[in-house]
PDB file of C-alpha atoms in Angstrom:
ATOM      1  CA  MET N  10     154.059  97.477 135.303  1.00  0.00           C
ATOM      2  CA  THR N  11     151.976  94.510 134.235  1.00  0.00           C
ATOM      3  CA  TYR N  12     150.411  91.926 136.522  1.00  0.00           C
ATOM      4  CA  ALA N  13     150.879  88.304 135.441  1.00  0.00           C
ATOM      5  CA  PHE N  14     148.030  87.044 137.544  1.00  0.00           C
ATOM      6  CA  MET N  15     145.382  88.962 135.486  1.00  0.00           C
ATOM      7  CA  ILE N  16     143.009  87.137 133.152  1.00  0.00           C
ATOM      8  CA  GLU N  17     142.350  89.410 130.226  1.00  0.00           C
ATOM      9  CA  PRO N  18     139.167  88.804 128.150  1.00  0.00           C
ATOM     10  CA  GLN N  19     139.564  88.201 124.483  1.00  0.00           C
ATOM     11  CA  HIS N  20     135.824  89.143 123.925  1.00  0.00           C
ATOM     12  CA  TYR N  21     133.608  91.123 126.149  1.00  0.00           C
ATOM     13  CA  ILE N  22     130.507  93.408 126.047  1.00  0.00           C
ATOM     14  CA  PRO N  23     131.555  96.949 126.703  1.00  0.00           C
ATOM     15  CA  LEU N  24     129.505  99.316 128.851  1.00  0.00           C
ATOM     16  CA  ASP N  25     129.748 102.486 126.781  1.00  0.00           C
ATOM     17  CA  ASN N  26     127.977 105.035 128.868  1.00  0.00           C
ATOM     18  CA  ASP N  27     127.095 105.985 132.474  1.00  0.00           C
ATOM     19  CA  GLU N  28     123.481 104.918 132.184  1.00  0.00           C
ATOM     20  CA  GLU N  29     124.421 101.337 131.063  1.00  0.00           C
ATOM     21  CA  LEU N  30     127.099 101.079 133.683  1.00  0.00           C
ATOM     22  CA  ILE N  31     124.924 102.212 136.439  1.00  0.00           C
ATOM     23  CA  GLU N  32     122.164  99.776 135.534  1.00  0.00           C
ATOM     24  CA  LYS N  33     124.703  96.852 135.405  1.00  0.00           C
ATOM     25  CA  CYS N  34     126.261  97.782 138.704  1.00  0.00           C
ATOM     26  CA  GLN N  35     122.742  97.857 140.216  1.00  0.00           C
ATOM     27  CA  GLU N  36     121.949  94.407 138.813  1.00  0.00           C
ATOM     28  CA  TRP N  37     125.326  93.130 140.458  1.00  0.00           C
ATOM     29  CA  GLY N  38     124.549  94.959 143.767  1.00  0.00           C
ATOM     30  CA  LEU N  39     127.562  97.280 143.507  1.00  0.00           C
ATOM     31  CA  LEU N  40     125.142 100.231 143.537  1.00  0.00           C
ATOM     32  CA  SER N  41     121.795 100.822 145.190  1.00  0.00           C
ATOM     33  CA  GLY N  42     118.636 100.812 143.204  1.00  0.00           C
ATOM     34  CA  LYS N  43     118.282 104.498 143.709  1.00  0.00           C
ATOM     35  CA  ALA N  44     121.796 105.479 142.640  1.00  0.00           C
ATOM     36  CA  THR N  45     122.139 107.999 139.894  1.00  0.00           C
ATOM     37  CA  LYS N  46     125.868 108.495 139.968  1.00  0.00           C
ATOM     38  CA  LEU N  47     128.861 106.214 139.707  1.00  0.00           C
ATOM     39  CA  LYS N  48     131.434 105.778 142.644  1.00  0.00           C
ATOM     40  CA  THR N  49     135.025 104.692 142.692  1.00  0.00           C
ATOM     41  CA  PHE N  50     135.556 100.904 142.898  1.00  0.00           C
ATOM     42  CA  TYR N  51     138.602  99.254 144.291  1.00  0.00           C
ATOM     43  CA  TYR N  52     140.405  95.985 143.438  1.00  0.00           C
ATOM     44  CA  LYS N  53     141.929  94.457 146.579  1.00  0.00           C
ATOM     45  CA  GLY N  54     143.119  90.975 145.360  1.00  0.00           C
ATOM     46  CA  ASN N  55     146.674  89.754 144.988  1.00  0.00           C
ATOM     47  CA  GLY N  56     148.022  92.172 147.490  1.00  0.00           C
ATOM     48  CA  LEU N  57     146.684  95.178 145.696  1.00  0.00           C
ATOM     49  CA  ASN N  58     144.417  97.977 146.990  1.00  0.00           C
ATOM     50  CA  THR N  59     143.926 100.153 143.865  1.00  0.00           C
ATOM     51  CA  PRO N  60     141.051 102.004 142.159  1.00  0.00           C
ATOM     52  CA  CYS N  61     139.704 100.125 139.170  1.00  0.00           C
ATOM     53  CA  THR N  62     137.091 100.984 136.338  1.00  0.00           C
ATOM     54  CA  ILE N  63     134.355  98.727 135.215  1.00  0.00           C
ATOM     55  CA  VAL N  64     134.555  98.606 131.441  1.00  0.00           C
ATOM     56  CA  GLY N  65     132.207  95.799 130.565  1.00  0.00           C
ATOM     57  CA  TYR N  66     131.318  92.160 131.185  1.00  0.00           C
ATOM     58  CA  VAL N  67     131.788  88.679 129.587  1.00  0.00           C
ATOM     59  CA  ASP N  68     128.607  87.355 131.095  1.00  0.00           C
ATOM     60  CA  HIS N  69     126.752  87.391 134.432  1.00  0.00           C
ATOM     61  CA  MET N  70     129.622  85.582 136.112  1.00  0.00           C
ATOM     62  CA  ALA N  71     132.487  87.765 134.756  1.00  0.00           C
ATOM     63  CA  ALA N  72     132.715  91.516 135.087  1.00  0.00           C
ATOM     64  CA  VAL N  73     135.640  93.206 133.129  1.00  0.00           C
ATOM     65  CA  ILE N  74     137.601  95.808 135.137  1.00  0.00           C
ATOM     66  CA  GLN N  75     140.624  97.911 134.069  1.00  0.00           C
ATOM     67  CA  LEU N  76     143.425  98.822 136.590  1.00  0.00           C
ATOM     68  CA  ASP N  77     145.688 101.904 136.623  1.00  0.00           C
ATOM     69  CA  ASN N  78     148.222 100.221 134.229  1.00  0.00           C
ATOM     70  CA  GLU N  79     145.347  99.731 131.620  1.00  0.00           C
ATOM     71  CA  GLN N  80     145.289  96.005 131.941  1.00  0.00           C
ATOM     72  CA  LYS N  81     141.751  94.363 131.781  1.00  0.00           C
ATOM     73  CA  HIS N  82     140.870  91.609 134.161  1.00  0.00           C
ATOM     74  CA  CYS N  83     137.789  89.297 134.554  1.00  0.00           C
ATOM     75  CA  ILE N  84     136.387  89.049 138.029  1.00  0.00           C
ATOM     76  CA  HIS N  85     133.212  87.689 139.529  1.00  0.00           C
ATOM     77  CA  PRO N  86     130.855  90.622 140.450  1.00  0.00           C
ATOM     78  CA  SER N  87     130.210  89.190 143.977  1.00  0.00           C
ATOM     79  CA  TYR N  88     133.842  89.100 144.639  1.00  0.00           C
ATOM     80  CA  LEU N  89     134.276  92.625 143.410  1.00  0.00           C
ATOM     81  CA  LYS N  90     131.388  93.667 145.663  1.00  0.00           C
ATOM     82  CA  GLU N  91     133.053  92.170 148.668  1.00  0.00           C
ATOM     83  CA  MET N  92     136.244  94.137 147.896  1.00  0.00           C
ATOM     84  CA  GLN N  93     134.360  97.393 148.429  1.00  0.00           C
ATOM     85  CA  ALA N  94     133.802  96.753 152.089  1.00  0.00           C
ATOM     86  CA  SER N  95     136.165  98.876 154.283  1.00  0.00           C
ATOM     87  CA  SER N  96     136.488  95.820 156.545  1.00  0.00           C
ATOM     88  CA  TYR N  97     137.664  93.756 153.645  1.00  0.00           C
ATOM     89  CA  ASN N  98     141.018  92.184 154.664  1.00  0.00           C
ATOM     90  CA  VAL N  99     143.772  92.371 152.197  1.00  0.00           C
ATOM     91  CA  ARG N 100     146.490  89.874 153.260  1.00  0.00           C
ATOM     92  CA  PRO N 101     150.068  91.037 152.538  1.00  0.00           C
ATOM     93  CA  VAL N 102     151.722  88.925 149.941  1.00  0.00           C
ATOM     94  CA  THR N 103     155.011  87.219 150.725  1.00  0.00           C
ATOM     95  CA  ALA N 104     158.067  87.719 148.591  1.00  0.00           C
ATOM     96  CA  ALA N 105     157.646  84.109 147.316  1.00  0.00           C
ATOM     97  CA  GLU N 106     154.025  84.878 146.309  1.00  0.00           C
ATOM     98  CA  THR N 107     155.000  87.970 144.496  1.00  0.00           C
ATOM     99  CA  ASP N 108     157.646  86.084 142.529  1.00  0.00           C
ATOM    100  CA  LYS N 109     155.038  83.437 141.550  1.00  0.00           C
ATOM    101  CA  ALA N 110     152.443  86.049 140.549  1.00  0.00           C
ATOM    102  CA  ASN N 111     154.917  87.825 138.335  1.00  0.00           C
ATOM    103  CA  GLU N 112     156.548  84.761 136.680  1.00  0.00           C
ATOM    104  CA  PRO N 113     155.468  84.037 133.122  1.00  0.00           C
ATOM    105  CA  LEU N 114     152.482  81.632 132.700  1.00  0.00           C
ATOM    106  CA  ASN N 115     153.641  78.108 131.967  1.00  0.00           C
ATOM    107  CA  ALA N 116     151.974  76.008 129.331  1.00  0.00           C
ATOM    108  CA  SER N 117     149.433  74.315 131.702  1.00  0.00           C
ATOM    109  CA  ARG N 118     148.411  77.661 133.302  1.00  0.00           C
ATOM    110  CA  THR N 119     147.991  79.260 129.863  1.00  0.00           C
ATOM    111  CA  GLU N 120     145.787  76.347 128.616  1.00  0.00           C
ATOM    112  CA  ASP N 121     143.655  76.644 131.727  1.00  0.00           C
ATOM    113  CA  VAL N 122     143.073  80.343 131.312  1.00  0.00           C
ATOM    114  CA  ALA N 123     142.465  80.018 127.572  1.00  0.00           C
ATOM    115  CA  ASP N 124     139.913  77.185 128.199  1.00  0.00           C
ATOM    116  CA  THR N 125     138.162  79.213 130.713  1.00  0.00           C
ATOM    117  CA  VAL N 126     138.012  82.488 128.928  1.00  0.00           C
ATOM    118  CA  THR N 127     137.845  81.583 125.229  1.00  0.00           C
ATOM    119  CA  ALA N 128     135.894  78.346 125.091  1.00  0.00           C
ATOM    120  CA  SER N 129     133.266  78.975 122.444  1.00  0.00           C
ATOM    121  CA  VAL N 130     129.666  78.370 123.562  1.00  0.00           C
ATOM    122  CA  ALA N 131     128.453  76.008 120.809  1.00  0.00           C
ATOM    123  CA  VAL N 132     124.888  75.633 122.209  1.00  0.00           C
ATOM    124  CA  ASP N 133     122.186  78.102 123.334  1.00  0.00           C
ATOM    125  CA  PRO N 134     123.500  79.572 126.664  1.00  0.00           C
ATOM    126  CA  ILE N 135     120.059  79.101 128.201  1.00  0.00           C
ATOM    127  CA  SER N 136     120.494  75.312 128.064  1.00  0.00           C
ATOM    128  CA  ASP N 137     124.167  75.364 128.872  1.00  0.00           C
ATOM    129  CA  SER N 138     123.761  76.271 132.568  1.00  0.00           C
ATOM    130  CA  ASP N 139     126.595  74.164 133.855  1.00  0.00           C
ATOM    131  CA  GLY N 140     124.386  72.677 136.477  1.00  0.00           C
ATOM    132  CA  MET N 141     123.351  76.075 137.962  1.00  0.00           C
ATOM    133  CA  PRO N 142     119.824  76.443 139.426  1.00  0.00           C
ATOM    134  CA  SER N 143     117.316  77.380 136.706  1.00  0.00           C
ATOM    135  CA  ASP N 144     116.661  80.811 138.361  1.00  0.00           C
ATOM    136  CA  LEU N 145     120.227  81.816 137.524  1.00  0.00           C
ATOM    137  CA  ASN N 146     119.821  81.015 133.780  1.00  0.00           C
ATOM    138  CA  ASP N 147     118.065  84.350 133.059  1.00  0.00           C
ATOM    139  CA  MET N 148     121.380  86.116 133.354  1.00  0.00           C
ATOM    140  CA  ASP N 149     122.828  84.467 130.268  1.00  0.00           C
ATOM    141  CA  ILE N 150     124.026  86.648 127.415  1.00  0.00           C
ATOM    142  CA  ASP N 151     122.561  86.787 123.923  1.00  0.00           C
ATOM    143  CA  ALA N 152     122.506  83.477 121.916  1.00  0.00           C
ATOM    144  CA  GLY N 153     124.554  84.675 119.153  1.00  0.00           C
ATOM    145  CA  GLY N 154     127.608  82.928 120.605  1.00  0.00           C
ATOM    146  CA  SER N 155     130.021  85.869 119.842  1.00  0.00           C
ATOM    147  CA  HIS N 156     130.949  85.974 123.479  1.00  0.00           C
ATOM    148  CA  SER N 157     132.424  83.281 125.702  1.00  0.00           C
ATOM    149  CA  GLY N 158     131.196  82.407 129.132  1.00  0.00           C
ATOM    150  CA  LEU N 159     133.337  81.937 132.098  1.00  0.00           C
ATOM    151  CA  LYS N 160     132.526  78.832 134.242  1.00  0.00           C
ATOM    152  CA  GLY N 161     132.654  79.504 137.993  1.00  0.00           C
ATOM    153  CA  ASP N 162     134.863  82.262 139.433  1.00  0.00           C
ATOM    154  CA  PRO N 163     137.252  83.686 136.780  1.00  0.00           C
ATOM    155  CA  ASP N 164     139.718  84.652 139.480  1.00  0.00           C
ATOM    156  CA  GLY N 165     139.800  81.119 140.988  1.00  0.00           C
ATOM    157  CA  LEU N 166     139.625  82.720 144.402  1.00  0.00           C
ATOM    158  CA  VAL N 167     136.030  82.440 145.616  1.00  0.00           C
ATOM    159  CA  GLU N 168     134.712  79.044 144.825  1.00  0.00           C
ATOM    160  CA  GLU N 169     131.574  79.659 146.854  1.00  0.00           C
ATOM    161  CA  TYR N 170     130.201  81.591 143.968  1.00  0.00           C
ATOM    162  CA  VAL N 171     130.446  78.724 141.542  1.00  0.00           C
ATOM    163  CA  GLY N 172     127.157  77.229 142.639  1.00  0.00           C
ATOM    164  CA  PRO N 173     126.195  73.520 142.836  1.00  0.00           C
ATOM    165  CA  GLN N 174     127.766  71.170 140.308  1.00  0.00           C
ATOM    166  CA  GLY N 175     126.210  68.021 139.049  1.00  0.00           C
ATOM    167  CA  GLY N 176     123.451  66.203 140.864  1.00  0.00           C
ATOM    168  CA  THR N 177     120.322  64.532 139.538  1.00  0.00           C
ATOM    169  CA  SER N 178     117.911  67.526 139.623  1.00  0.00           C
ATOM    170  CA  SER N 179     120.432  70.070 138.121  1.00  0.00           C
ATOM    171  CA  GLU N 180     121.297  67.680 135.239  1.00  0.00           C
ATOM    172  CA  ALA N 181     117.719  66.938 134.408  1.00  0.00           C
ATOM    173  CA  LYS N 182     116.559  70.501 133.695  1.00  0.00           C
ATOM    174  CA  PRO N 183     118.929  71.381 130.907  1.00  0.00           C
ATOM    175  CA  LYS N 184     117.804  68.262 129.104  1.00  0.00           C
ATOM    176  CA  ALA N 185     114.231  69.232 129.434  1.00  0.00           C
ATOM    177  CA  LYS N 186     115.019  72.653 127.955  1.00  0.00           C
ATOM    178  CA  THR N 187     117.019  71.151 125.127  1.00  0.00           C
ATOM    179  CA  ALA N 188     113.962  69.049 124.172  1.00  0.00           C
ATOM    180  CA  SER N 189     111.445  71.906 124.154  1.00  0.00           C
ATOM    181  CA  LYS N 190     113.911  74.220 122.464  1.00  0.00           C
ATOM    182  CA  ALA N 191     114.167  71.921 119.500  1.00  0.00           C
ATOM    183  CA  LYS N 192     110.500  72.713 118.702  1.00  0.00           C
ATOM    184  CA  SER N 193     111.030  76.536 118.721  1.00  0.00           C
ATOM    185  CA  VAL N 194     111.940  78.720 115.749  1.00  0.00           C
ATOM    186  CA  ARG N 195     115.467  80.266 116.006  1.00  0.00           C
ATOM    187  CA  ILE N 196     115.533  84.036 115.504  1.00  0.00           C
ATOM    188  CA  ASP N 197     118.718  85.778 114.535  1.00  0.00           C
ATOM    189  CA  LEU N 198     118.801  88.941 116.688  1.00  0.00           C
ATOM    190  CA  PRO N 199     120.618  91.999 115.435  1.00  0.00           C
ATOM    191  CA  GLU N 200     123.697  93.013 117.234  1.00  0.00           C
ATOM    192  CA  GLY N 201     123.095  96.788 117.620  1.00  0.00           C
ATOM    193  CA  LYS N 202     120.213  99.008 118.590  1.00  0.00           C
ATOM    194  CA  VAL N 203     117.027  98.761 116.502  1.00  0.00           C
ATOM    195  CA  LYS N 204     113.661 100.433 116.355  1.00  0.00           C
ATOM    196  CA  MET N 205     111.024  98.503 118.233  1.00  0.00           C
ATOM    197  CA  THR N 206     107.385  98.626 119.340  1.00  0.00           C
ATOM    198  CA  ALA N 207     105.861  96.792 122.464  1.00  0.00           C
ATOM    199  CA  VAL N 208     102.838  96.917 124.615  1.00  0.00           C
ATOM    200  CA  VAL N 209     103.268  96.990 128.485  1.00  0.00           C
ATOM    201  CA  LYS N 210     101.796  93.669 129.860  1.00  0.00           C
ATOM    202  CA  GLU N 211     102.633  93.844 133.558  1.00  0.00           C
ATOM    203  CA  PHE N 212     105.062  95.054 136.273  1.00  0.00           C
ATOM    204  CA  THR N 213     106.693  92.562 138.546  1.00  0.00           C
ATOM    205  CA  THR N 214     109.889  91.818 140.553  1.00  0.00           C
ATOM    206  CA  VAL N 215     112.425  89.017 140.415  1.00  0.00           C
ATOM    207  CA  PRO N 216     115.105  87.842 142.819  1.00  0.00           C
ATOM    208  CA  ASN N 217     118.565  89.446 142.532  1.00  0.00           C
ATOM    209  CA  HIS N 218     121.189  87.082 143.662  1.00  0.00           C
ATOM    210  CA  PHE N 219     123.737  89.822 144.044  1.00  0.00           C
ATOM    211  CA  SER N 220     121.482  91.994 146.180  1.00  0.00           C
ATOM    212  CA  ASP N 221     119.147  91.851 149.248  1.00  0.00           C
ATOM    213  CA  ASN N 222     116.481  93.524 147.204  1.00  0.00           C
ATOM    214  CA  ASP N 223     114.394  92.134 144.349  1.00  0.00           C
ATOM    215  CA  ASP N 224     114.697  93.831 140.903  1.00  0.00           C
ATOM    216  CA  GLU N 225     111.724  95.649 139.367  1.00  0.00           C
ATOM    217  CA  VAL N 226     111.054  94.633 135.831  1.00  0.00           C
ATOM    218  CA  ILE N 227     108.500  95.344 132.992  1.00  0.00           C
ATOM    219  CA  VAL N 228     107.054  92.461 130.915  1.00  0.00           C
ATOM    220  CA  TYR N 229     105.911  93.439 127.433  1.00  0.00           C
ATOM    221  CA  GLU N 230     103.768  91.628 124.832  1.00  0.00           C
ATOM    222  CA  GLY N 231     103.349  92.287 121.161  1.00  0.00           C
ATOM    223  CA  VAL N 232     107.002  93.063 120.907  1.00  0.00           C
ATOM    224  CA  ALA N 233     108.443  93.531 117.338  1.00  0.00           C
ATOM    225  CA  ILE N 234     111.441  95.010 115.604  1.00  0.00           C
ATOM    226  CA  THR N 235     110.196  97.501 113.164  1.00  0.00           C
ATOM    227  CA  GLU N 236     113.446  98.702 111.483  1.00  0.00           C
ATOM    228  CA  PRO N 237     115.666  97.740 109.742  1.00  0.00           C
ATOM    229  CA  ASP N 238     113.591  94.580 109.220  1.00  0.00           C
ATOM    230  CA  HIS N 239     110.186  93.641 110.652  1.00  0.00           C
ATOM    231  CA  VAL N 240     110.551  90.778 113.147  1.00  0.00           C
ATOM    232  CA  ASP N 241     107.745  89.651 115.593  1.00  0.00           C
ATOM    233  CA  LEU N 242     109.328  88.529 118.873  1.00  0.00           C
ATOM    234  CA  GLY N 243     106.162  88.012 121.021  1.00  0.00           C
ATOM    235  CA  GLU N 244     107.136  88.699 124.767  1.00  0.00           C
ATOM    236  CA  ALA N 245     110.242  90.418 126.198  1.00  0.00           C
ATOM    237  CA  TRP N 246     111.145  92.199 129.472  1.00  0.00           C
ATOM    238  CA  SER N 247     113.280  95.124 130.669  1.00  0.00           C
ATOM    239  CA  SER N 248     114.498  96.536 133.859  1.00  0.00           C
ATOM    240  CA  HIS N 249     112.104  99.107 135.443  1.00  0.00           C
ATOM    241  CA  SER N 250     114.980 101.484 135.515  1.00  0.00           C
ATOM    242  CA  ALA N 251     114.853 105.185 136.400  1.00  0.00           C
ATOM    243  CA  THR N 252     114.620 105.926 132.629  1.00  0.00           C
ATOM    244  CA  MET N 253     111.458 103.863 132.332  1.00  0.00           C
ATOM    245  CA  LYS N 254     110.023 105.112 135.553  1.00  0.00           C
ATOM    246  CA  LYS N 255     110.148 108.748 134.056  1.00  0.00           C
ATOM    247  CA  GLN N 256     107.581 107.591 131.455  1.00  0.00           C
ATOM    248  CA  GLU N 257     104.970 106.821 134.198  1.00  0.00           C
ATOM    249  CA  LEU N 258     103.874 103.683 132.311  1.00  0.00           C
ATOM    250  CA  GLU N 259     100.724 101.797 132.837  1.00  0.00           C
ATOM    251  CA  VAL N 260      99.432  98.386 131.679  1.00  0.00           C
ATOM    252  CA  GLY N 261      98.332  98.587 128.110  1.00  0.00           C
ATOM    253  CA  ASP N 262     100.574 101.464 127.014  1.00  0.00           C
ATOM    254  CA  VAL N 263     101.907 101.020 123.559  1.00  0.00           C
ATOM    255  CA  LEU N 264     105.496 102.183 123.216  1.00  0.00           C
ATOM    256  CA  THR N 265     107.992 102.857 120.359  1.00  0.00           C
ATOM    257  CA  PHE N 266     111.706 103.187 121.085  1.00  0.00           C
ATOM    258  CA  GLU N 267     115.200 102.202 120.189  1.00  0.00           C
ATOM    259  CA  ALA N 268     117.040  99.486 122.066  1.00  0.00           C
ATOM    260  CA  LYS N 269     119.230  96.375 121.938  1.00  0.00           C
ATOM    261  CA  ILE N 270     117.414  93.135 122.111  1.00  0.00           C
ATOM    262  CA  ILE N 271     119.203  90.033 123.332  1.00  0.00           C
ATOM    263  CA  LYS N 272     118.114  86.428 124.379  1.00  0.00           C
ATOM    264  CA  LYS N 273     118.029  86.479 128.060  1.00  0.00           C
ATOM    265  CA  LYS N 274     115.326  84.630 129.878  1.00  0.00           C
ATOM    266  CA  LEU N 275     113.430  86.246 132.712  1.00  0.00           C
ATOM    267  CA  THR N 276     113.816  84.551 136.122  1.00  0.00           C
ATOM    268  CA  ARG N 277     111.148  81.846 136.719  1.00  0.00           C
ATOM    269  CA  ASN N 278     109.127  83.262 133.693  1.00  0.00           C
ATOM    270  CA  PRO N 279     108.953  82.000 130.070  1.00  0.00           C
ATOM    271  CA  VAL N 280     109.832  85.359 128.648  1.00  0.00           C
ATOM    272  CA  PRO N 281     112.826  84.689 126.267  1.00  0.00           C
ATOM    273  CA  TYR N 282     114.153  88.194 125.390  1.00  0.00           C
ATOM    274  CA  LYS N 283     115.460  91.210 127.180  1.00  0.00           C
ATOM    275  CA  ILE N 284     115.260  94.778 126.037  1.00  0.00           C
ATOM    276  CA  ASN N 285     118.505  96.779 126.941  1.00  0.00           C
ATOM    277  CA  ASN N 286     119.008 100.421 127.259  1.00  0.00           C
ATOM    278  CA  PRO N 287     115.771 101.757 125.539  1.00  0.00           C
ATOM    279  CA  SER N 288     115.989 105.364 124.328  1.00  0.00           C
ATOM    280  CA  LYS N 289     113.843 107.798 122.331  1.00  0.00           C
ATOM    281  CA  ILE N 290     110.823 106.286 124.108  1.00  0.00           C
ATOM    282  CA  GLN N 291     107.422 107.574 123.031  1.00  0.00           C
ATOM    283  CA  LYS N 292     103.921 106.420 124.135  1.00  0.00           C
ATOM    284  CA  GLN N 293     101.253 106.188 121.436  1.00  0.00           C
ATOM    285  CA  VAL N 294      98.053 107.917 122.259  1.00  0.00           C
TER     286      VAL N 294
END
């Protein structure tokens, strides 16, 4: 059985292992910051109440889940979080609504979905904030443009998560960023994991809009890719995850590791890059 209402992603970033998935679920508020194991998540929209698996994400506003029929669907993480509450009310669908959900997509609906899911991001995602407050822009994905961003709620069910649109103040900030960005040198970041080195600069916290608790992060300086090609990046940041806490890091520690580096601005800080899923971490003595 297939569900006609589902919005299947054409491109998304897969979460390949439990460590990456747990970290992403913590970022979305689906798991607590101390969680070490995954739990079963449920999709309760469109008259369904069925287990689902989180398989990846398009960007910070679109998680990708897979239902029992192996169909993939884009959904706002906050909406998925609401569905996990035992008190979440699943309204029974009428026969007319069932017929409508299962009928083939007409031309206009197909174009709407295609425009939402596959519209190519032609500019740096950091400046293409769609009028969102600047403290949400840190969650943008890498600037390579290989993934498309969803504007607002991909399900079209929870408009309150779209955020403010238009307005003088929200329109002015992207223009300022565009002007400053023109003066910077564009760096083409590798897609996979690379060998890196970095120096711990500070430990801090940033607001998490999907959780009641702030996120712990580490800011690094002297960050560079060492292999396959040497590239100096300056400053970067990473989550202060359970993996990093095991290292018992201190300010000034020099680290070598393997990780994926993406362009993702730290909330309210001019740190442009994020280090994802570091492994083989070593402290230089």
